[in-house]
Short mmCIF file of C-alpha atoms in Angstrom, two decimals:
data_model
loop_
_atom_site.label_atom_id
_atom_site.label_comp_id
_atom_site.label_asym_id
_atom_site.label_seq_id
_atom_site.Cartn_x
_atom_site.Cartn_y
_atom_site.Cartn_z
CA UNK A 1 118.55 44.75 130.62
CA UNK A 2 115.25 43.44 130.36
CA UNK A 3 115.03 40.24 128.04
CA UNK A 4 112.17 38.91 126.09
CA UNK A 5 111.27 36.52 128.27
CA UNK A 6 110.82 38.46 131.14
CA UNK A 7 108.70 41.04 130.03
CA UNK A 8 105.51 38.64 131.96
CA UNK A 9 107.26 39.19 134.87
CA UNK A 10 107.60 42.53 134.73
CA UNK A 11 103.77 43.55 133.40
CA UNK A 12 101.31 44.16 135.98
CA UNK A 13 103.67 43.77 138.44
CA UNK A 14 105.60 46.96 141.06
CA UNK A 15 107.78 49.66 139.90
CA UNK A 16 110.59 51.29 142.09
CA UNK A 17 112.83 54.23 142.21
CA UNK A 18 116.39 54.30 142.81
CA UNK A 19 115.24 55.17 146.35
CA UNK A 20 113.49 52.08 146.79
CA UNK A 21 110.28 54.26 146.90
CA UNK A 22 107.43 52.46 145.00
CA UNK A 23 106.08 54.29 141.83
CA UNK A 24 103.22 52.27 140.27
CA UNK A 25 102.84 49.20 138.47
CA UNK A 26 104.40 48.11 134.73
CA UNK A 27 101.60 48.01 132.58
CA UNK A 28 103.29 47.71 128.78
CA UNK A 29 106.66 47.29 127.18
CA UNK A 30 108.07 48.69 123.91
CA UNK A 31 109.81 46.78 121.91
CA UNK A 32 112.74 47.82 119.15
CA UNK A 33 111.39 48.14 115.90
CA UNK A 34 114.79 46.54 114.80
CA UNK A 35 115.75 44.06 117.34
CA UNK A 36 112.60 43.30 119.46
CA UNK A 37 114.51 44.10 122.77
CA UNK A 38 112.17 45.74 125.45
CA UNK A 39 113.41 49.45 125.66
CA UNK A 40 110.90 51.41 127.63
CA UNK A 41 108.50 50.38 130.17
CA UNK A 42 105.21 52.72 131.10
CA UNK A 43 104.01 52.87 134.61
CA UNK A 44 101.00 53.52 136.43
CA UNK A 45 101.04 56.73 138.79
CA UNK A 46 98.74 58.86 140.36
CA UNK A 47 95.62 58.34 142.35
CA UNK A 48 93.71 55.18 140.73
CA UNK A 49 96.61 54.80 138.07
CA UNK A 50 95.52 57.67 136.22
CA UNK A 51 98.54 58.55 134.44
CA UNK A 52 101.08 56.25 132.96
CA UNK A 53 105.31 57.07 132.69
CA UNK A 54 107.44 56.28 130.49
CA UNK A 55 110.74 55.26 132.02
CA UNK A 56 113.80 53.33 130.07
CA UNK A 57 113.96 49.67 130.59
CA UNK A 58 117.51 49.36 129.65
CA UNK A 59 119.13 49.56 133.05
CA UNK A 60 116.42 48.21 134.97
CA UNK A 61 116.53 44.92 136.94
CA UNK A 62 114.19 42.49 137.79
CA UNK A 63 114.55 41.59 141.59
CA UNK A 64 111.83 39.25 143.32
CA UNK A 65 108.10 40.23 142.20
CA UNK A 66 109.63 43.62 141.05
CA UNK A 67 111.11 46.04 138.72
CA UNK A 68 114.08 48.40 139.58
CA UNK A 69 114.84 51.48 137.34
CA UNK A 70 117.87 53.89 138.14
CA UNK A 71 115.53 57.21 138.28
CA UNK A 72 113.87 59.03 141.10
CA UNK A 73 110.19 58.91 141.51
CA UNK A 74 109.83 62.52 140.59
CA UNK A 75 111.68 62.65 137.32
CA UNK A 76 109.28 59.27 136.42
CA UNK A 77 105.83 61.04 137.15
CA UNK A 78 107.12 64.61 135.53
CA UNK A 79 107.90 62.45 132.31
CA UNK A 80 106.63 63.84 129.01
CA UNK A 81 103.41 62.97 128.28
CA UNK A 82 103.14 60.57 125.31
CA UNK A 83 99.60 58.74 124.47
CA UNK A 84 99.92 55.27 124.80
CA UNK A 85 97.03 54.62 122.64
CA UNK A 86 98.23 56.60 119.67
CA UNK A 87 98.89 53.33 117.36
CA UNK A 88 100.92 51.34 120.38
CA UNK A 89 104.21 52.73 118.90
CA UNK A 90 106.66 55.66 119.56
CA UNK A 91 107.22 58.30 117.05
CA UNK A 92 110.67 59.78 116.40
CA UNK A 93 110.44 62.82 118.29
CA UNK A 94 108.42 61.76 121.51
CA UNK A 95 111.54 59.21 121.91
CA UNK A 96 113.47 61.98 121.75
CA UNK A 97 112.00 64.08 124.28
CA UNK A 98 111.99 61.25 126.40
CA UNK A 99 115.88 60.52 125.76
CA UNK A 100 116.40 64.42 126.76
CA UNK A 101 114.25 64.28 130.10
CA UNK A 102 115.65 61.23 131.29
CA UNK A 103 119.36 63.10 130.06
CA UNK A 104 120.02 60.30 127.40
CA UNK A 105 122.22 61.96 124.63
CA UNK A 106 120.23 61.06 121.32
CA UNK A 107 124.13 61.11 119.87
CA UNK A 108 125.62 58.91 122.04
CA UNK A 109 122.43 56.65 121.50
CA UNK A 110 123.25 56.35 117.83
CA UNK A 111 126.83 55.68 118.23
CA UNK A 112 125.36 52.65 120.60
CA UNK A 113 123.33 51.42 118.12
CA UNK A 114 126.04 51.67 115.19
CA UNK A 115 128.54 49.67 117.09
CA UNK A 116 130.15 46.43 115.56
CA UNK A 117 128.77 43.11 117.55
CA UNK A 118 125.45 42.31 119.09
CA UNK A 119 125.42 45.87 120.69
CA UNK A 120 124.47 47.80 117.53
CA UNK A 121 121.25 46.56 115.90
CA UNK A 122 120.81 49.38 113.08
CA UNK A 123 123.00 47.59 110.70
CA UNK A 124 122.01 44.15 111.91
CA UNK A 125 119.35 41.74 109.64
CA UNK A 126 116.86 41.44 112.29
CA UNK A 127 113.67 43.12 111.55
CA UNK A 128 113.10 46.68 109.79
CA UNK A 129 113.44 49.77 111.35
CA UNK A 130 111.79 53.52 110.92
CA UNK A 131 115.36 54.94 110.33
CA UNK A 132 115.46 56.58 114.10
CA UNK A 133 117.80 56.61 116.33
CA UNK A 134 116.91 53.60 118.45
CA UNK A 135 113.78 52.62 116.30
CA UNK A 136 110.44 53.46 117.62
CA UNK A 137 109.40 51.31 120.33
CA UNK A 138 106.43 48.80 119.47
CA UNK A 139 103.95 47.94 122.15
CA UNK A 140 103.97 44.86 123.84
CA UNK A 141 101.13 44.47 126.47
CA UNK A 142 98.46 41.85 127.74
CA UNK A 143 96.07 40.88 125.46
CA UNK A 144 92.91 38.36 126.36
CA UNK A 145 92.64 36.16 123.39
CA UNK A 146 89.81 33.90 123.51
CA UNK A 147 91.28 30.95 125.66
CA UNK A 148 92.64 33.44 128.32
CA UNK A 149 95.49 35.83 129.12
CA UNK A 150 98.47 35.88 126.82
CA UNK A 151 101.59 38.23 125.91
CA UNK A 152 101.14 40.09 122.46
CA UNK A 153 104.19 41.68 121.31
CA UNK A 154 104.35 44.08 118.43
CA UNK A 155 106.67 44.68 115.83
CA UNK A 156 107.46 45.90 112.39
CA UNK A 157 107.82 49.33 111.28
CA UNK A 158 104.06 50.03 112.52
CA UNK A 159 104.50 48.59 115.82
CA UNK A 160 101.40 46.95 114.98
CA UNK A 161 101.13 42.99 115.28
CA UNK A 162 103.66 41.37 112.34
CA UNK A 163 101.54 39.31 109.38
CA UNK A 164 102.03 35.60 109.91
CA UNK A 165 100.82 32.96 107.64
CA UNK A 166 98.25 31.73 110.03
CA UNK A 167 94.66 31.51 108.70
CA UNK A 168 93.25 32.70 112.24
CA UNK A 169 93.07 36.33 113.68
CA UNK A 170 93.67 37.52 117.61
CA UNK A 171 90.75 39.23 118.93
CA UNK A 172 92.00 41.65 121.95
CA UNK A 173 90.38 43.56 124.44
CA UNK A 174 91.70 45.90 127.31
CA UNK A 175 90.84 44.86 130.87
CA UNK A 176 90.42 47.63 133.67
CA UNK A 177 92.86 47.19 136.77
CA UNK A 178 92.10 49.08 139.95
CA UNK A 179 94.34 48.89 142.86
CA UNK A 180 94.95 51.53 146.06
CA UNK A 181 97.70 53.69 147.03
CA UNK A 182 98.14 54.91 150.38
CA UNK A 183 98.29 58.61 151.05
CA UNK A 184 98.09 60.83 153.49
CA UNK A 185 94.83 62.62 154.39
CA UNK A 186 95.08 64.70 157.11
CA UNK A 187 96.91 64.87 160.56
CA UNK A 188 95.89 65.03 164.52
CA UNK A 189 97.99 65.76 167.22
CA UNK A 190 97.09 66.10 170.96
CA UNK A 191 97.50 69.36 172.79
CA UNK A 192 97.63 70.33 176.49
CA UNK A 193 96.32 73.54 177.98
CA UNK A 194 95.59 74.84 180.87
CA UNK A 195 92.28 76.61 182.27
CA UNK A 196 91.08 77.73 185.23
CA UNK A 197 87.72 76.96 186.99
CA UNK A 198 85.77 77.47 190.04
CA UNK A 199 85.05 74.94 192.10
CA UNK A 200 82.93 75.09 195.24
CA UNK A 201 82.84 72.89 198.10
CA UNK A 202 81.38 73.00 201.66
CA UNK A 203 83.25 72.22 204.90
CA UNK A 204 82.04 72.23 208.64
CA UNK A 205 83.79 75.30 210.66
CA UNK A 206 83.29 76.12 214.35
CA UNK A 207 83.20 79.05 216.37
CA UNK A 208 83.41 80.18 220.34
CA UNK A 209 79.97 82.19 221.57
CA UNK A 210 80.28 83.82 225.03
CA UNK A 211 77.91 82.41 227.44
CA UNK A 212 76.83 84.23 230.90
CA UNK A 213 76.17 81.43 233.54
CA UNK A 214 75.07 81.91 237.08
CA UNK A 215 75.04 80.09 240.26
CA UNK A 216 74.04 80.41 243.58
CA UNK A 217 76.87 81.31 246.37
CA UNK A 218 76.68 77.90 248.59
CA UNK A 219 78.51 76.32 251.22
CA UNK A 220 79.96 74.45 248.49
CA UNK A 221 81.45 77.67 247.00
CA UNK A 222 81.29 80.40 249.56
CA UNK A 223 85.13 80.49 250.19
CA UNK A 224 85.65 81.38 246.38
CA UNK A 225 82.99 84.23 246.75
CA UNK A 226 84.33 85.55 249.95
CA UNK A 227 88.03 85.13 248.61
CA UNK A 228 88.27 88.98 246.88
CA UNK A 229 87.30 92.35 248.73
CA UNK A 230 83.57 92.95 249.81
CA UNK A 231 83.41 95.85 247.51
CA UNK A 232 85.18 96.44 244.20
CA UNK A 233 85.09 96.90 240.81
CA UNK A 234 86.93 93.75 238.29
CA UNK A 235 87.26 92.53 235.00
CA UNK A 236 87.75 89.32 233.16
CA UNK A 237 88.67 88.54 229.45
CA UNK A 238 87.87 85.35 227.49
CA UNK A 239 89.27 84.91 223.94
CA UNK A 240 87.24 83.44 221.32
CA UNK A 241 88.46 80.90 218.46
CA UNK A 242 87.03 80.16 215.44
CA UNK A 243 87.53 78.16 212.25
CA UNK A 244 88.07 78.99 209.05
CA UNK A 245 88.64 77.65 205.70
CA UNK A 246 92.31 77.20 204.04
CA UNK A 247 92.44 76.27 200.49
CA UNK A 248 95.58 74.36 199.51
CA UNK A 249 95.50 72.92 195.48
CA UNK A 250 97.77 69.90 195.00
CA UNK A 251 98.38 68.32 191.36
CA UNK A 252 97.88 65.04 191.11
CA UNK A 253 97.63 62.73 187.62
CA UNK A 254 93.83 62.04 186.72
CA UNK A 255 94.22 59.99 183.21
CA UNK A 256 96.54 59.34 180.39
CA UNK A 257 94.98 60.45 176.81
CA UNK A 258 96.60 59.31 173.37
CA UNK A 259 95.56 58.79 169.78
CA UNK A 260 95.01 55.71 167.49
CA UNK A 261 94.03 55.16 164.47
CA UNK A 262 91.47 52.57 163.67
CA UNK A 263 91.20 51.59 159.77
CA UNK A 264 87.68 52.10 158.41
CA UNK A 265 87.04 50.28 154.89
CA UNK A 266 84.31 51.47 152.76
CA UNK A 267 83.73 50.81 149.13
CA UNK A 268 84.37 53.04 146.18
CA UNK A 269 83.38 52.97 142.70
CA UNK A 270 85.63 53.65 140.13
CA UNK A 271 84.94 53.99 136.36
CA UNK A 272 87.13 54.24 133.37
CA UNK A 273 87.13 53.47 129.72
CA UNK A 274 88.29 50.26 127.94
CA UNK A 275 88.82 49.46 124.51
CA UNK A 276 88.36 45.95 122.84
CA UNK A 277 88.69 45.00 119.30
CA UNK A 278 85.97 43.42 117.32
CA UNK A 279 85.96 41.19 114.16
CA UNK A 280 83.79 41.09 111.49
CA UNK A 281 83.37 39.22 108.39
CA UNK A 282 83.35 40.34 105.10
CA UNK A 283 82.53 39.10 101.58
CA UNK A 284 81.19 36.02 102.98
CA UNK A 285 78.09 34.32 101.48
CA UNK A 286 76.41 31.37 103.16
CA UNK A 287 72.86 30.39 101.87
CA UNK A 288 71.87 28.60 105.01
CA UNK A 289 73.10 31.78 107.26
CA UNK A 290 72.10 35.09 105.32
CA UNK A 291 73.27 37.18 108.01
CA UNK A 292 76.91 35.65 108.32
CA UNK A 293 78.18 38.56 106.49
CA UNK A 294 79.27 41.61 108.59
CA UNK A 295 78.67 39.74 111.73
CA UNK A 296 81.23 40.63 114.39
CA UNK A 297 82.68 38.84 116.65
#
């Protein structure tokens, strides 16, 4: 359970799953109507934080610089959709088709509530309620008053800010937040094939001509002419060689290829509406400033 005074740890800050899988970031708490305790939380999914969750805060822990809910991403983002900006507060039956998607019995949640001790708050003194179940939940968000950044919480059967006797007024204004997600755009994978090419090269061959030489019968040589019969008929062979080409392929490693991925930033603009709240004077007559009255502010 989420306490009151942890509810500026938990805004802005990261949501996860049961998993442990991030799901956005905590952007506002409602409150009980009755007893003021945080009961559901609203987080930021989507690309850019376009759509906003609501998730119950009840079992959810605060560990480190984050919040823990007992829910898997994907029942959080197919939440109902309920307008956060309708009044800042819950109605009866979007709490209750948020207690059925999340498989709270609305029952057993008013048996909770109607228990004796600090565990049932619709009998208790604290506060009024709408007559619900578990009350309708009351915003409580960030609010930029005009010496910085403060908690607002809301309360009352409204779940708009509670009257106070104070003579000044609160002047808020919404303030865009744009963070990143990382996701996956596309995938490369290497792949080997094999084709075939020609390839030409030239290499030196050699070959054996027949050549006729003649010489003279001498004294030098006259035994070797005078060595077979005076007359008769003969025959000699010579065998040629030649060379040719053999073509022999052997594989043999030529490079080593493999992918990386190099991170490329690049700026974006992103747009998106905000809402402030203005004041304005009425009724008010000052002679030395005729245009005091419906000035805002």
């Amino acid at each position: 359970m989420i306490a009151r005074e942890q509810i500026h740890a938990v805004l802005d800050h990261p949501v996860y799953d049961a998993e442990g899988k991030k799901v956005g970031d905590a952007k506002h708490i409602f409150v009980d109507d009755a007893t003021g305790l945080p009961e559901w939380v609203t987080v930021k999914t989507g690309m850019f934080g376009t759509s906003e969750s609501f998730v119950p805060i009840k079992d959810a822990a605060l560990v480190d610089d984050h919040l823990e809910v007992p829910y898997p991403k994907s029942t959080i983002k197919d939440a109902p959709n309920v307008d956060v900006d309708a009044g800042g507060h819950l109605s009866e039956s979007e709490e209750h088709r948020l207690f059925e998607h999340y498989g709270i019995a609305w029952d057993d949640a008013w048996q909770q509530a109607n228990q004796p001790g600090e565990g049932g708050w619709a009998h208790g003194g604290t506060g009024t309620g709408t007559g619900t179940a578990m009350g309708a939940g009351a915003a409580a968000g960030t609010a930029t008053g005009p010496m910085g950044t403060e908690e607002g919480f809301a309360a009352g059967t409204t779940g708009r800010a509670a009257h106070t006797d104070d003579d000044a007024m609160t002047r808020s204004e919404e303030q865009m937040h744009v963070g990143v997600e990382r996701t996956e755009a596309g995938r490369v994978r290497l792949r080997k094939y094999v084709v075939t090419e020609e390839v030409q090269q030239t290499v030196p061959v050699s070959h054996e001509e027949v050549r006729i030489e003649r010489e003279p019968v001498t004294d030098a040589n006259r035994d070797e002419a005078l060595s077979g019969p005076e007359i008769s008929e003969a025959e000699h062979e010579v065998i040629l060689h030649e060379e040719r080409p053999v073509v022999e392929t052997r594989t043999v490693p030529v490079e080593r290829v493999s992918l990386k991925a190099d991170e490329v930033v690049e700026e974006q603009t992103v747009s998106g509406e905000v809402r402030k709240e203005e004041i304005e004077v009425e009724g008010l007559e000052d002679p030395d400033d005729p245009d005091a009255r419906g000035r805002r502010y």
